[in-house]
CSV table of C-alpha atoms in Angstrom, one decimal:
chain,number,residue,atom,x,y,z
A,1,MET,CA,-50.1,62.6,-54.9
A,2,ASN,CA,-50.8,61.2,-58.3
A,3,VAL,CA,-52.0,63.4,-61.2
A,4,ILE,CA,-55.6,62.3,-61.1
A,5,ASP,CA,-55.9,63.0,-57.4
A,6,LEU,CA,-54.8,66.5,-58.2
A,7,VAL,CA,-57.8,66.9,-60.6
A,8,ARG,CA,-60.2,66.0,-57.8
A,9,GLN,CA,-58.5,68.0,-55.1
A,10,THR,CA,-57.9,71.2,-57.1
A,11,THR,CA,-61.3,71.3,-58.8
A,12,LYS,CA,-62.9,70.9,-55.4
A,13,ILE,CA,-61.1,74.0,-54.2
A,14,VAL,CA,-62.5,76.0,-57.1
A,15,THR,CA,-66.1,74.7,-56.4
A,16,GLU,CA,-65.8,75.9,-52.9
A,17,CYS,CA,-64.6,79.4,-53.9
A,18,ALA,CA,-66.7,79.8,-57.1
A,19,THR,CA,-68.8,82.9,-57.5
A,20,HIS,CA,-70.1,82.5,-61.1
A,21,VAL,CA,-71.1,78.8,-60.9
A,22,LYS,CA,-72.9,77.0,-58.1
A,23,LEU,CA,-74.1,73.5,-57.6
A,24,ASN,CA,-77.8,72.8,-57.2
A,25,GLU,CA,-78.0,69.8,-54.9
A,26,ASN,CA,-81.7,69.3,-55.3
A,27,ALA,CA,-81.4,69.1,-59.1
A,28,LEU,CA,-78.4,66.8,-58.8
A,29,HIS,CA,-80.3,64.4,-56.6
A,30,LYS,CA,-83.3,64.5,-58.9
A,31,THR,CA,-81.1,63.7,-61.8
A,32,GLY,CA,-79.5,60.9,-59.9
A,33,ASP,CA,-82.9,59.5,-59.1
A,34,ILE,CA,-83.9,59.6,-62.8
A,35,ILE,CA,-80.7,57.9,-63.9
A,36,ALA,CA,-81.1,55.2,-61.2
A,37,LYS,CA,-84.7,54.6,-62.3
A,38,THR,CA,-83.6,54.3,-65.9
A,39,ILE,CA,-80.9,51.8,-65.0
A,40,LYS,CA,-83.3,49.7,-63.0
A,41,GLU,CA,-85.8,49.6,-65.8
A,42,LYS,CA,-83.3,48.7,-68.5
A,43,VAL,CA,-81.0,46.2,-66.8
A,44,LYS,CA,-80.4,43.2,-69.0
A,45,GLU,CA,-80.1,40.9,-66.0
A,46,LYS,CA,-80.4,41.2,-62.2
A,47,SER,CA,-76.6,41.0,-61.7
A,48,VAL,CA,-75.8,43.9,-64.0
A,49,ASN,CA,-74.5,46.9,-62.1
A,50,SER,CA,-72.6,48.7,-64.9
A,51,LEU,CA,-74.0,51.9,-66.2
A,52,ILE,CA,-72.7,51.1,-69.6
A,53,GLU,CA,-74.4,47.7,-69.7
A,54,SER,CA,-77.7,48.8,-68.1
A,55,LEU,CA,-78.2,51.8,-70.4
A,56,PHE,CA,-76.7,50.1,-73.4
A,57,ILE,CA,-74.1,52.8,-73.7
A,58,GLU,CA,-71.2,51.6,-75.9
A,59,TRP,CA,-67.9,53.2,-76.5
A,60,ASP,CA,-68.6,52.7,-80.2
A,61,ASN,CA,-71.0,50.8,-82.5
A,62,ASP,CA,-68.2,50.5,-85.1
A,63,THR,CA,-69.6,53.3,-87.3
A,64,VAL,CA,-67.5,56.2,-86.0
A,65,HIS,CA,-64.2,54.9,-84.7
A,66,TYR,CA,-61.4,52.7,-86.1
A,67,ARG,CA,-61.9,49.7,-83.9
A,68,PHE,CA,-60.4,46.4,-84.8
A,69,LEU,CA,-59.8,44.2,-81.7
A,70,ASP,CA,-57.7,41.9,-83.8
A,71,LYS,CA,-55.4,44.8,-84.6
A,72,PRO,CA,-54.7,46.2,-81.2
A,73,GLU,CA,-51.5,48.1,-82.0
A,74,LEU,CA,-53.1,50.0,-84.9
A,75,THR,CA,-56.3,50.6,-82.9
A,76,CYS,CA,-54.2,52.1,-80.1
A,77,GLN,CA,-52.3,54.3,-82.5
A,78,TYR,CA,-55.6,55.6,-83.9
A,79,ILE,CA,-56.8,56.4,-80.4
A,80,MET,CA,-53.6,58.2,-79.6
A,81,VAL,CA,-53.9,60.4,-82.7
A,82,LEU,CA,-57.6,60.9,-81.9
A,83,SER,CA,-56.8,62.0,-78.4
A,84,SER,CA,-54.1,64.4,-79.5
A,85,CYS,CA,-56.6,66.5,-81.4
A,86,ASN,CA,-59.9,65.8,-79.5
A,87,PHE,CA,-60.7,69.5,-78.8
A,88,CYS,CA,-62.7,72.5,-80.0
A,89,PHE,CA,-65.3,71.4,-82.6
A,90,TRP,CA,-66.5,74.9,-83.1
A,91,PRO,CA,-66.9,77.9,-84.0
A,92,PHE,CA,-67.6,77.0,-87.6
A,93,ASN,CA,-70.9,75.3,-86.7
A,94,ASP,CA,-72.6,78.1,-84.7
A,95,LYS,CA,-75.4,78.5,-87.2
A,96,TYR,CA,-75.8,74.7,-87.5
A,97,LEU,CA,-75.5,74.6,-91.2
A,98,PRO,CA,-75.0,71.0,-92.2
A,99,ASN,CA,-72.1,71.7,-94.6
A,100,ASP,CA,-70.3,73.7,-91.9
A,101,GLU,CA,-70.7,71.3,-89.1
A,102,PHE,CA,-67.5,69.7,-87.7
A,103,GLU,CA,-68.5,67.7,-84.6
A,104,TYR,CA,-66.7,64.9,-82.8
A,105,HIS,CA,-68.2,62.2,-85.0
A,106,HIS,CA,-67.0,64.0,-88.2
A,107,PHE,CA,-63.5,64.1,-86.7
A,108,ALA,CA,-63.3,60.5,-85.4
A,109,SER,CA,-64.8,59.0,-88.6
A,110,SER,CA,-62.4,61.1,-90.8
A,111,LEU,CA,-59.4,59.7,-88.9
A,112,ARG,CA,-60.9,56.2,-89.2
A,113,ASP,CA,-61.2,56.6,-93.0
A,114,VAL,CA,-57.6,57.8,-93.2
A,115,LEU,CA,-56.4,54.6,-91.6
A,116,LEU,CA,-58.7,52.4,-93.6
A,117,ASN,CA,-57.2,53.8,-96.7
A,118,ASP,CA,-53.6,53.7,-95.6
A,119,SER,CA,-52.7,51.5,-92.6
A,120,THR,CA,-49.3,53.3,-92.4
A,121,ALA,CA,-50.8,56.8,-92.2
A,122,PHE,CA,-50.3,57.0,-88.4
A,123,ASP,CA,-46.8,55.5,-88.3
A,124,ALA,CA,-44.7,57.7,-86.0
A,125,LYS,CA,-42.5,59.0,-88.9
A,126,ASN,CA,-45.5,59.9,-91.0
A,127,LEU,CA,-47.1,61.8,-88.1
A,128,GLN,CA,-44.0,63.9,-87.8
A,129,THR,CA,-44.4,65.2,-91.4
A,130,ILE,CA,-48.1,66.1,-91.4
A,131,SER,CA,-48.9,69.5,-92.9
A,132,GLU,CA,-51.8,71.8,-92.6
A,133,GLU,CA,-52.6,71.2,-96.3
A,134,LYS,CA,-52.7,67.5,-95.8
A,135,LEU,CA,-54.7,67.7,-92.7
A,136,ILE,CA,-57.4,69.8,-94.2
A,137,ASN,CA,-57.5,68.5,-97.8
A,138,GLU,CA,-56.7,64.8,-97.4
A,139,TRP,CA,-57.7,64.0,-93.8
A,140,PHE,CA,-60.8,66.2,-93.4
A,141,LYS,CA,-61.8,66.6,-97.1
A,142,GLY,CA,-61.8,70.4,-97.1
A,143,LYS,CA,-63.8,70.9,-93.9
A,144,GLN,CA,-63.2,74.1,-92.0
A,145,ILE,CA,-61.8,73.3,-88.5
A,146,PRO,CA,-60.5,75.6,-85.8
A,147,LEU,CA,-56.9,75.7,-84.6
A,148,VAL,CA,-55.5,73.9,-87.6
A,149,GLY,CA,-51.9,74.9,-86.8
A,150,GLU,CA,-52.2,73.6,-83.2
A,151,ARG,CA,-53.6,70.3,-84.4
A,152,VAL,CA,-50.7,69.8,-86.8
A,153,ARG,CA,-48.2,70.7,-84.0
A,154,LEU,CA,-49.8,68.2,-81.6
A,155,ILE,CA,-49.9,65.4,-84.2
A,156,ARG,CA,-46.3,66.0,-84.9
A,157,GLU,CA,-45.5,66.0,-81.2
A,158,VAL,CA,-47.1,62.5,-80.9
A,159,GLY,CA,-45.0,61.2,-83.8
A,160,PHE,CA,-41.7,62.5,-82.5
A,161,THR,CA,-42.4,61.5,-78.9
A,162,LEU,CA,-43.6,58.0,-79.7
A,163,GLU,CA,-40.6,57.4,-81.9
A,164,LYS,CA,-38.1,58.7,-79.3
A,165,TYR,CA,-39.4,57.0,-76.2
A,166,PHE,CA,-41.9,54.2,-77.1
A,167,ASN,CA,-40.6,52.5,-80.3
A,168,GLY,CA,-43.1,54.6,-82.3
A,169,LYS,CA,-46.1,52.8,-80.8
A,170,ALA,CA,-48.9,54.0,-78.5
A,171,TYR,CA,-49.3,50.3,-77.7
A,172,GLU,CA,-45.9,50.4,-76.0
A,173,LEU,CA,-46.8,53.6,-74.1
A,174,ILE,CA,-49.9,51.9,-72.7
A,175,ASN,CA,-48.0,48.7,-71.8
A,176,GLN,CA,-45.6,50.8,-69.8
A,177,SER,CA,-48.4,51.9,-67.5
A,178,SER,CA,-48.7,48.4,-65.9
A,179,LYS,CA,-52.5,48.4,-66.2
A,180,SER,CA,-52.9,51.6,-64.2
A,181,VAL,CA,-54.6,54.7,-65.5
A,182,LYS,CA,-52.8,56.7,-62.8
A,183,ASN,CA,-49.5,55.6,-64.4
A,184,LEU,CA,-50.8,56.2,-67.9
A,185,VAL,CA,-52.0,59.7,-67.2
A,186,ASP,CA,-48.7,60.4,-65.6
A,187,LEU,CA,-46.7,59.0,-68.6
A,188,VAL,CA,-48.8,61.0,-71.1
A,189,THR,CA,-48.6,64.3,-69.3
A,190,ARG,CA,-44.9,63.8,-68.6
A,191,TYR,CA,-43.8,63.0,-72.1
A,192,PHE,CA,-46.4,64.9,-74.2
A,193,PRO,CA,-46.5,68.6,-73.3
A,194,GLY,CA,-49.7,69.1,-75.4
A,195,PHE,CA,-51.7,67.0,-72.8
A,196,ARG,CA,-50.7,69.1,-69.8
A,197,ASP,CA,-54.1,70.6,-69.2
A,198,SER,CA,-53.7,72.8,-66.1
A,199,CYS,CA,-54.2,76.5,-65.4
A,200,ILE,CA,-54.2,79.2,-62.7
A,201,TYR,CA,-57.5,80.1,-60.9
A,202,SER,CA,-57.2,83.9,-60.6
A,203,PRO,CA,-59.1,84.4,-57.3
A,204,THR,CA,-56.8,82.1,-55.3
A,205,GLY,CA,-53.7,82.0,-57.5
A,206,GLN,CA,-53.7,78.2,-57.3
A,207,GLN,CA,-52.9,75.8,-60.1
A,208,ILE,CA,-55.9,73.8,-61.2
A,209,HIS,CA,-55.6,70.5,-63.0
A,210,PHE,CA,-58.0,68.9,-65.5
A,211,TYR,CA,-56.0,66.6,-67.8
A,212,LYS,CA,-59.1,66.1,-70.0
A,213,ARG,CA,-57.4,64.6,-73.1
A,214,ALA,CA,-54.9,62.5,-71.1
A,215,GLN,CA,-57.8,60.9,-69.1
A,216,ILE,CA,-60.0,60.4,-72.2
A,217,PHE,CA,-57.2,58.6,-73.9
A,218,CYS,CA,-57.2,56.1,-71.0
A,219,ALA,CA,-61.0,55.9,-71.1
A,220,ASP,CA,-61.1,55.3,-74.8
A,221,ILE,CA,-58.6,52.5,-74.6
A,222,TYR,CA,-60.6,51.0,-71.8
A,223,GLY,CA,-63.9,51.4,-73.6
A,224,CYS,CA,-62.6,50.3,-77.0
A,225,PHE,CA,-61.2,47.0,-75.6
A,226,ASN,CA,-64.0,46.5,-73.1
A,227,GLY,CA,-61.5,46.6,-70.3
A,228,LYS,CA,-59.7,43.5,-71.6
A,229,GLY,CA,-56.2,42.9,-73.0
A,230,ILE,CA,-54.4,46.2,-73.6
A,231,GLY,CA,-57.6,47.9,-72.3
A,232,GLU,CA,-57.4,46.3,-68.8
A,233,PHE,CA,-56.8,48.8,-66.0
A,234,THR,CA,-57.0,47.8,-62.4
A,235,ASP,CA,-57.8,51.4,-61.2
A,236,VAL,CA,-60.1,52.7,-64.0
A,237,ASP,CA,-62.4,53.9,-61.2
A,238,GLN,CA,-59.9,56.6,-60.5
A,239,LEU,CA,-60.6,58.6,-63.7
A,240,THR,CA,-62.7,61.7,-63.4
A,241,MET,CA,-65.1,63.0,-66.0
A,242,PHE,CA,-63.6,64.9,-69.0
A,243,ALA,CA,-64.0,68.6,-68.4
A,244,ASP,CA,-65.2,69.9,-71.8
A,245,TYR,CA,-68.0,72.1,-73.0
A,246,ARG,CA,-70.8,69.6,-73.9
A,247,VAL,CA,-71.3,68.1,-70.4
A,248,PRO,CA,-71.6,71.5,-68.6
A,249,GLN,CA,-73.9,72.5,-71.4
A,250,ILE,CA,-76.4,69.8,-70.4
A,251,LEU,CA,-75.8,70.2,-66.7
A,252,SER,CA,-76.5,74.0,-66.9
A,253,SER,CA,-79.8,73.3,-68.6
A,254,ASP,CA,-83.0,72.1,-67.0
A,255,TYR,CA,-83.9,70.2,-70.2
A,256,TYR,CA,-83.1,66.7,-68.9
A,257,LEU,CA,-85.1,67.1,-65.7
A,258,LYS,CA,-88.1,68.7,-67.5
A,259,THR,CA,-88.3,66.0,-70.1
A,260,ASN,CA,-88.5,63.6,-67.2
A,261,GLY,CA,-91.3,65.4,-65.5
A,262,GLU,CA,-89.2,67.2,-62.9
A,263,ASP,CA,-88.9,71.0,-62.2
A,264,ALA,CA,-85.8,71.4,-60.0
A,265,GLY,CA,-83.8,73.7,-62.2
A,266,SER,CA,-80.3,72.9,-63.5
A,267,ILE,CA,-77.4,71.2,-61.7
A,268,LEU,CA,-75.0,74.0,-62.6
A,269,VAL,CA,-76.4,77.4,-61.8
A,270,TYR,CA,-74.7,80.3,-63.6
A,271,SER,CA,-74.5,83.9,-62.5
A,272,GLU,CA,-76.4,86.5,-64.5
A,273,GLU,CA,-73.2,87.8,-65.9
A,274,LEU,CA,-72.0,84.4,-67.1
A,275,ASP,CA,-75.4,83.7,-68.7
A,276,LYS,CA,-75.4,86.9,-70.6
A,277,LYS,CA,-72.0,86.0,-72.1
A,278,LEU,CA,-73.4,82.6,-73.2
A,279,GLU,CA,-76.4,84.2,-74.8
A,280,LYS,CA,-74.1,86.6,-76.8
A,281,PHE,CA,-71.8,83.7,-77.8
A,282,GLU,CA,-68.9,85.6,-76.3
A,283,ILE,CA,-65.5,83.9,-76.0
A,284,PHE,CA,-64.4,82.8,-72.6
A,285,GLU,CA,-60.6,83.1,-72.4
A,286,TYR,CA,-58.8,79.9,-71.3
A,287,SER,CA,-57.9,80.1,-67.6
A,288,SER,CA,-60.3,83.0,-67.0
A,289,GLN,CA,-62.3,82.8,-63.7
A,290,MET,CA,-65.6,81.9,-65.3
A,291,GLU,CA,-64.1,79.3,-67.6
A,292,VAL,CA,-62.2,77.5,-64.8
A,293,GLU,CA,-65.3,77.5,-62.6
A,294,ILE,CA,-67.5,76.0,-65.3
A,295,ARG,CA,-65.0,73.1,-65.8
A,296,ALA,CA,-64.2,72.6,-62.2
A,297,CYS,CA,-67.8,72.5,-61.0
A,298,THR,CA,-68.6,70.1,-63.8
A,299,VAL,CA,-65.9,67.7,-62.5
A,300,GLN,CA,-67.3,67.9,-59.0
A,301,ALA,CA,-70.9,67.6,-60.1
A,302,VAL,CA,-70.2,64.2,-61.8
A,303,GLU,CA,-68.2,63.1,-58.7
A,304,LEU,CA,-71.3,63.9,-56.5
A,305,LEU,CA,-73.6,62.2,-59.0
A,306,ARG,CA,-71.5,59.0,-58.8
A,307,ASP,CA,-71.5,59.1,-55.0
A,308,TYR,CA,-75.2,59.7,-54.9
A,309,LEU,CA,-76.0,56.8,-57.2
A,310,TYR,CA,-74.1,54.5,-54.9
A,311,GLN,CA,-75.1,55.8,-51.5
A,312,LYS,CA,-78.8,56.3,-52.3
A,313,HIS,CA,-79.5,53.6,-54.9
A,314,GLY,CA,-76.7,51.1,-54.4
A,315,ILE,CA,-75.6,51.6,-58.1
A,316,LYS,CA,-71.8,51.5,-58.4
A,317,CYS,CA,-70.5,53.1,-61.6
A,318,LEU,CA,-67.6,55.0,-63.0
A,319,SER,CA,-67.3,58.8,-63.3
A,320,ILE,CA,-66.4,58.2,-67.0
A,321,GLU,CA,-69.6,56.2,-67.5
A,322,ILE,CA,-71.7,59.2,-66.2
A,323,ASP,CA,-69.6,61.4,-68.4
A,324,TRP,CA,-70.5,59.3,-71.5
A,325,LEU,CA,-74.2,59.3,-70.6
A,326,LEU,CA,-74.4,63.0,-70.1
A,327,TRP,CA,-72.2,63.8,-73.1
A,328,GLN,CA,-74.6,61.7,-75.3
A,329,ILE,CA,-77.6,63.4,-73.9
A,330,GLY,CA,-76.0,66.8,-74.5
A,331,GLU,CA,-74.8,65.9,-78.0
A,332,ALA,CA,-78.2,64.7,-79.1
A,333,ASN,CA,-80.0,67.8,-77.8
A,334,ARG,CA,-77.3,70.4,-78.5
A,335,LEU,CA,-79.6,72.4,-80.8
A,336,VAL,CA,-82.4,72.8,-78.2
A,337,ILE,CA,-80.5,73.5,-75.0
A,338,LYS,CA,-78.7,76.7,-73.9
A,339,PRO,CA,-75.5,77.4,-75.8
A,340,HIS,CA,-72.2,75.9,-74.5
A,341,HIS,CA,-69.4,78.1,-73.4
A,342,ARG,CA,-66.8,78.9,-76.0
A,343,THR,CA,-63.1,78.7,-75.4
A,344,LEU,CA,-60.5,78.4,-78.1
A,345,SER,CA,-58.3,75.9,-76.4
A,346,ILE,CA,-56.2,72.8,-77.3
A,347,PHE,CA,-57.3,71.1,-74.1
A,348,TYR,CA,-61.0,70.5,-74.9
């Protein structure tokens, strides 16, 4: 069994056993109906069946990421570094003070600026020598960010591993996948320990797999290059959504349905105990029962949404496209919906 199949299989086990998170099928179907309606209203042409095209969702509008299609090797190197540290953009923005905020767009654009100023900054040898002082003061201009030491460690890991096994280039790593996301996720999790996002679900003692950053690396390469050239994957439909904290935040809120005139509750229904922890901004330990159930049920909710869109509305889309849509809705409304769960983790 390939590593992505393990994500689907093991998260389904959690969903079936979960006691703190339940799926609201009615809300899920209502959400699917709204997404389908939006797609049908906004399609650019009758033949368009892509969620990205129909909703005008783009991987980037060239204002956040380093994206130069005529420089594919450098762009891939950027996305590899981006993926190595794409996690935990809190707790320094809990009060939403503009000067304290460090969200994904701050992170991605800071890395872009580093590379624009010095095209050799992400060379494998340079990554191996990154320091906390350089990361904070030079790369992020003095911004407070959580888990600084871990980010430095993971960037160094990327530098050492790329140099040892892939001629120093993320481009070579991707080439070795033979246009398969299954192969690429396997390569990334095999050679880069920092991407091995799995844990034990305490009620059953089973190992549960998510591989959020490994999968988002594949998706970012695909999205950046529009599925062409180095971004072409013959099995991109195999990727699941990326189990983080923003997508479950929007799925556990009824905001999206209410703003579209529906009153069916939220897709993810939390126990009273879990909701109280959220309200108090308590920390959820990585691999704790509640934390695993939130992530696993989010993966399965997106899988069910994808299936519903196709079976009910004939709209075929990718799990990653639904993830991008929900993430953007959650990100845009993060100040008005219920708080996200807080876990200090290198995995998301």
